[in-house]
Amino acid sequence: MVSTTAHITGFGSALPECVGQDVLWEGFFARHFAGAEAAGRVFRSARVRRRHTAVNPLVEDVSTWSTGARMRRYAQEAPPLGVGAVAAALADSGLAAEDVGLLAVASCTGYTTPGLDIRVTAELGMTPDVQRLLIGHMGCYAALPGLGAVADFVSSRDKAAVLLCLELTSLHLQPATESLDQAVAHSLFSDAAAAVVVQPGRGNGGLAVVDIAALTDPAGAEHMTWNVTDLGFRMGLSPRVPDVLSRHVAPMITGLLARHGLTTADVDAWAVHPGGPRILEAVGGGLTLPDAALAESRHVLAEHGNCSSATVLLVLSALRAACRPRAGRYGVAMAFGPGLTLYAALVHAT
C-alpha cells in the first residue's frame, strides 16, 4: 500500500453577486423584521460589510418558496459556481482535470441527483472513473472532515484529489418572524464556492496536511441546528454557542499540537471559521491569541460573511496570499457547527 504526504497545492473560489450589508437591511430585512430595533442591532453588530447572494432578496423574496422550489433553484445556480471554483483551483495548482482521482463535494444547502459532483466532473472533463464523495448537512465545519477524507485518499492511493465546498444559504431565507436567532442567521450567512487541490507530496510547495482532530459535545446538540422544513432549511442558533466553544477550544487544540510535539507558539497562522464576531472572540480568548492572529478571519467575515463550509477555505487561501504560514512553520484551521462540533486541521508549510 502506498503512503505519502498529502499537500494542498491549489485554491480556487467562485462568488455570486455582491451586495452591501446596509443595502440588504434597508432594502429588505428592515421590512422583513418589521423594523424591529433588536434585529437592526443584530445586523449592525455582525461585522459584515458585504455578502454574496445567488438569490438576491432585493430582487426575489424566496421566504415563502417550498423546499422543492429551492432545490430546483440550487440545481440551477450551484453547478456554474462549482465548476468555476474547481477550475480555478486546478489552474492554481497546475493540475489537469483528467489527473484528478477523487472529487469530494461538501454542501448543506442543496441536494439534487444527479448531483453537483457529477455535473462538475462532467463539465470539467474529468475521467469517467474519477471517484466521487458527497458530504451533506454537516454545516460550517464540513470542509475539515472533507479535507481529512481527501488527504487520506491522496496518501493511500498516491493520486490527486479535489475538495469543493459550495453553499447557497440565500436559498433558505425564512418567513418573517420575531425570533432573534433568525435575525442573527440572516445577518451573517452568505453564498460561496471554494475548492482546494490536494496532491501527493513531491518535494517542496504547498501545505502538508499533518493531522485532523474533532470534538463533539452532545450536551450542546441543540445550540446549533439546521432543520429541513417545508419552507427550506431553518437555522437554529443559541447565544450559548461561544461559551461552549470557549470551554473546549484550548484543550482540543493543545491536544492536537501535543501529538506532534508542538505548542501554540509553533503555530504561525490561524485560519478560524468566522461564524460571527463572538465566535472569533471566544477562540481568540480561549487560546490567548493576539488580535493579529485572526486578522484574515475577520477580513473574510467582513468581505464575504459566513459562507458555511466554504468559509474556512477562503480564510486559508487568504493566509497563503499573505505568505503565512512561512515555509517550515505550522498553521491550524478550525471550524465549528451542529453537534455541537469542533474540527481542526494541522498543516505544515513546505
XYZ file of C-alpha atoms in Angstrom:
350
model
C 0.000 0.000 0.000
C 1.315 3.420 -0.993
C 1.663 6.007 1.765
C 2.732 9.578 1.028
C 2.114 13.037 2.426
C -0.870 14.967 1.086
C -0.263 18.627 0.205
C -2.748 21.403 -0.547
C -1.336 22.850 -3.768
C -4.143 24.993 -5.185
C -7.029 27.214 -4.091
C -9.963 28.476 -6.093
C -13.239 30.261 -5.431
C -16.319 31.468 -7.280
C -18.656 34.058 -5.790
C -22.106 35.217 -6.901
C -23.373 38.792 -6.823
C -22.032 41.046 -4.047
C -24.471 43.153 -2.012
C -23.719 45.563 0.835
C -24.947 44.694 4.319
C -26.572 48.116 4.790
C -28.310 47.828 1.435
C -29.713 44.420 2.381
C -31.006 45.745 5.703
C -32.543 48.914 4.348
C -33.885 47.387 1.144
C -35.339 44.167 2.531
C -34.595 42.945 6.049
C -35.826 46.046 7.905
C -39.223 45.364 6.376
C -38.881 41.587 6.793
C -38.315 42.003 10.542
C -40.965 44.747 10.752
C -38.353 47.323 11.707
C -37.601 45.533 14.985
C -34.932 47.509 16.820
C -33.282 44.345 18.145
C -32.946 42.914 14.640
C -31.391 46.163 13.452
C -28.825 45.986 16.243
C -28.009 42.407 15.255
C -27.329 43.438 11.639
C -25.177 46.381 12.709
C -23.099 44.273 15.110
C -22.462 41.370 12.721
C -19.176 42.932 11.475
C -20.209 42.084 7.913
C -19.758 44.790 5.258
C -20.903 42.872 2.209
C -22.152 39.445 1.250
C -22.597 37.323 -1.846
C -26.008 36.089 -2.853
C -27.087 33.797 -5.670
C -30.698 34.745 -4.880
C -30.843 38.441 -4.024
C -33.752 39.241 -1.665
C -33.848 42.757 -3.097
C -34.974 41.128 -6.343
C -36.606 37.846 -5.258
C -38.233 37.118 -1.905
C -37.942 33.332 -1.595
C -39.125 33.209 2.035
C -42.416 31.545 1.051
C -40.936 29.158 -1.521
C -41.340 25.426 -0.955
C -38.254 23.337 -0.273
C -38.744 21.697 -3.675
C -38.639 25.055 -5.444
C -35.490 25.990 -3.541
C -33.790 22.719 -4.509
C -34.629 23.297 -8.162
C -33.005 26.711 -7.932
C -29.965 25.135 -6.233
C -29.628 22.746 -9.193
C -29.613 25.783 -11.492
C -27.267 28.078 -9.547
C -24.742 25.685 -7.977
C -23.055 23.942 -10.959
C -21.574 27.079 -12.612
C -20.136 28.195 -9.270
C -18.757 24.728 -8.533
C -17.156 24.464 -11.967
C -15.637 27.925 -11.580
C -14.129 27.215 -8.160
C -12.677 23.823 -9.121
C -11.311 25.129 -12.429
C -9.583 27.981 -10.580
C -8.063 25.587 -8.025
C -6.814 23.264 -10.766
C -5.246 26.188 -12.611
C -3.628 27.422 -9.388
C -2.064 24.015 -8.777
C -1.109 23.328 -12.398
C -3.073 20.066 -12.346
C -5.106 18.835 -15.315
C -8.710 17.780 -14.713
C -8.057 14.301 -16.105
C -5.419 13.709 -13.408
C -7.933 14.045 -10.532
C -8.630 10.740 -8.796
C -11.338 11.936 -6.398
C -13.754 14.849 -6.250
C -15.328 15.400 -2.820
C -18.202 17.882 -2.541
C -19.425 19.348 0.755
C -22.742 21.180 0.818
C -25.537 21.502 3.344
C -27.722 23.939 1.410
C -28.889 21.890 -1.551
C -29.442 18.369 -2.834
C -30.169 17.025 -6.283
C -29.466 13.773 -8.119
C -27.601 13.515 -10.457
C -25.678 15.715 -8.096
C -23.264 18.588 -8.155
C -20.372 16.110 -8.075
C -21.449 14.537 -11.371
C -22.147 17.881 -13.026
C -18.712 19.294 -12.102
C -16.717 16.218 -13.140
C -18.505 16.077 -16.491
C -18.241 19.807 -17.208
C -14.506 19.907 -16.473
C -13.678 16.740 -18.412
C -12.581 14.545 -15.514
C -12.250 10.883 -16.452
C -15.275 8.545 -16.206
C -13.558 6.522 -13.479
C -12.954 9.519 -11.180
C -14.216 8.705 -7.702
C -16.782 10.985 -6.061
C -17.770 11.671 -2.459
C -20.687 13.830 -1.284
C -20.597 15.271 2.248
C -24.011 16.632 3.184
C -25.611 18.524 6.039
C -22.539 18.735 8.308
C -22.720 22.524 8.221
C -19.945 25.033 8.743
C -17.238 22.554 9.748
C -17.678 20.186 6.765
C -14.551 21.431 4.960
C -12.241 19.892 7.554
C -13.568 16.309 7.673
C -13.757 16.676 3.892
C -10.103 17.675 3.815
C -9.268 14.709 6.033
C -11.041 12.274 3.692
C -9.386 13.794 0.621
C -5.940 13.753 2.251
C -6.374 10.101 3.257
C -7.258 9.232 -0.347
C -4.215 11.084 -1.662
C -1.878 9.478 0.874
C -3.117 5.928 0.342
C -3.743 5.988 -3.430
C -0.917 8.329 -4.491
C -3.410 10.241 -6.652
C -4.566 13.864 -6.641
C -7.961 14.904 -5.314
C -10.145 17.990 -5.118
C -12.414 19.198 -2.328
C -15.247 21.561 -3.275
C -17.321 23.338 -0.635
C -20.366 25.088 -2.069
C -23.133 26.763 -0.087
C -26.129 28.795 -1.225
C -27.526 29.962 2.090
C -29.562 32.688 0.365
C -31.970 29.973 -0.803
C -33.046 29.405 2.793
C -34.465 32.796 3.667
C -37.146 32.074 6.260
C -40.611 33.642 6.580
C -40.889 36.821 8.645
C -40.587 36.092 12.358
C -39.834 37.812 15.638
C -37.238 35.165 16.514
C -33.898 36.819 17.172
C -31.910 33.738 16.127
C -33.287 34.210 12.609
C -32.094 37.808 12.607
C -28.634 36.547 13.616
C -28.610 33.931 10.844
C -29.834 36.333 8.162
C -27.297 38.973 9.212
C -24.335 36.620 8.765
C -24.836 33.951 6.135
C -23.647 34.276 2.564
C -23.033 32.250 -0.613
C -19.731 30.966 -1.978
C -17.936 28.101 -3.666
C -14.367 27.327 -2.609
C -12.117 24.471 -3.691
C -8.691 23.062 -2.879
C -6.484 20.692 -4.823
C -4.622 18.102 -2.737
C -1.726 16.196 -4.271
C 0.841 13.619 -3.170
C 3.964 15.163 -1.675
C 6.513 15.846 -4.369
C 9.328 17.893 -2.864
C 8.516 21.347 -1.552
C 5.491 23.556 -2.076
C 2.026 23.792 -0.624
C 0.597 22.977 2.772
C 1.113 19.442 4.046
C -1.954 18.067 5.834
C -0.427 16.775 9.061
C -3.424 15.818 11.191
C -7.168 16.279 11.708
C -8.912 16.490 15.096
C -12.571 16.513 16.099
C -14.570 17.048 19.254
C -18.341 16.863 19.679
C -20.175 17.963 22.826
C -23.576 16.188 22.742
C -24.783 18.365 25.616
C -24.718 21.294 23.198
C -26.516 19.482 20.373
C -29.495 21.831 20.421
C -27.392 25.000 20.472
C -26.864 24.907 16.703
C -29.297 23.184 14.356
C -30.073 23.082 10.629
C -33.542 21.624 10.157
C -35.272 20.687 6.914
C -38.744 22.268 6.804
C -41.420 22.647 4.145
C -40.065 26.174 3.603
C -36.372 25.464 3.190
C -33.731 24.736 5.826
C -34.046 26.647 9.100
C -31.025 27.614 11.182
C -31.283 27.460 14.968
C -28.625 29.375 16.903
C -28.244 29.685 20.643
C -26.333 32.600 22.195
C -24.581 29.957 24.322
C -22.506 28.650 21.364
C -19.473 30.921 22.010
C -19.448 29.873 25.685
C -19.347 26.187 24.743
C -16.552 26.816 22.248
C -14.521 28.767 24.789
C -14.597 25.728 27.117
C -13.403 23.244 24.522
C -11.139 25.059 22.075
C -7.990 25.265 24.215
C -7.859 21.622 25.378
C -8.713 20.381 21.889
C -6.073 22.454 20.090
C -3.343 21.925 22.678
C -4.038 18.188 22.461
C -3.767 18.234 18.670
C -0.487 20.135 18.819
C 0.943 17.997 21.637
C 0.553 14.877 19.491
C 3.239 16.386 17.262
C 5.440 17.876 19.966
C 4.136 21.389 19.310
C 2.587 24.261 21.242
C 0.634 27.331 20.119
C 3.972 29.176 19.937
C 4.874 26.949 16.962
C 1.758 27.989 15.014
C 2.371 30.787 12.543
C -1.124 31.036 11.054
C -4.674 30.592 12.362
C -7.474 30.009 9.846
C -10.528 30.191 12.092
C -14.019 29.905 10.656
C -15.636 33.297 11.346
C -19.049 32.080 12.430
C -19.624 35.535 13.876
C -17.802 38.147 15.960
C -18.422 36.361 19.258
C -17.113 33.074 17.823
C -13.804 34.727 16.935
C -13.646 36.386 20.356
C -14.233 33.014 22.045
C -11.470 31.320 20.048
C -9.006 34.183 20.467
C -9.673 34.364 24.188
C -9.602 30.590 24.695
C -6.204 30.299 23.013
C -4.907 33.705 24.221
C -4.097 34.707 20.649
C -3.032 38.239 19.714
C -5.563 40.227 17.696
C -3.405 39.990 14.572
C -3.689 36.186 14.576
C -7.328 36.376 13.482
C -6.965 39.270 11.040
C -7.718 37.166 7.947
C -10.716 35.536 9.634
C -12.153 38.961 10.464
C -11.430 40.166 6.933
C -13.269 37.220 5.373
C -16.237 37.788 7.699
C -16.373 41.455 6.698
C -15.976 40.920 2.951
C -17.839 37.630 2.469
C -19.945 36.921 5.553
C -20.329 33.396 6.902
C -20.401 31.114 3.840
C -20.843 27.950 5.904
C -18.439 25.150 4.837
C -16.680 27.280 2.203
C -15.572 29.937 4.679
C -12.574 28.287 6.305
C -11.115 27.568 2.846
C -11.463 31.263 1.997
C -9.561 32.113 5.189
C -6.856 29.531 4.465
C -6.456 30.954 0.967
C -6.196 34.479 2.378
C -3.463 33.321 4.757
C -1.480 31.816 1.899
C -1.839 35.052 -0.052
C -0.411 36.864 2.974
C 2.569 34.421 2.908
C 1.656 32.750 6.160
C 2.487 30.201 7.384
C 6.114 30.531 6.303
C 7.994 27.523 4.960
C 8.826 25.204 7.813
C 6.095 26.629 10.061
C 2.671 25.357 11.036
C -0.885 26.543 10.620
C -4.145 25.479 12.242
C -7.550 25.641 10.559
C -10.664 25.462 12.746
C -14.402 25.311 12.095
C -17.488 24.714 14.183
C -21.041 23.553 13.598
C -24.007 21.410 14.625
C -23.369 18.756 17.181
C -22.009 20.941 18.829
C -18.864 20.039 16.899
C -15.347 21.459 16.657
C -12.969 20.372 13.883
C -9.340 21.352 13.370
C -6.619 20.638 10.832
C -2.889 20.976 11.424
C -0.953 21.962 8.284
C 2.757 22.465 7.643
C 4.169 24.844 5.059
C 6.756 23.088 2.842
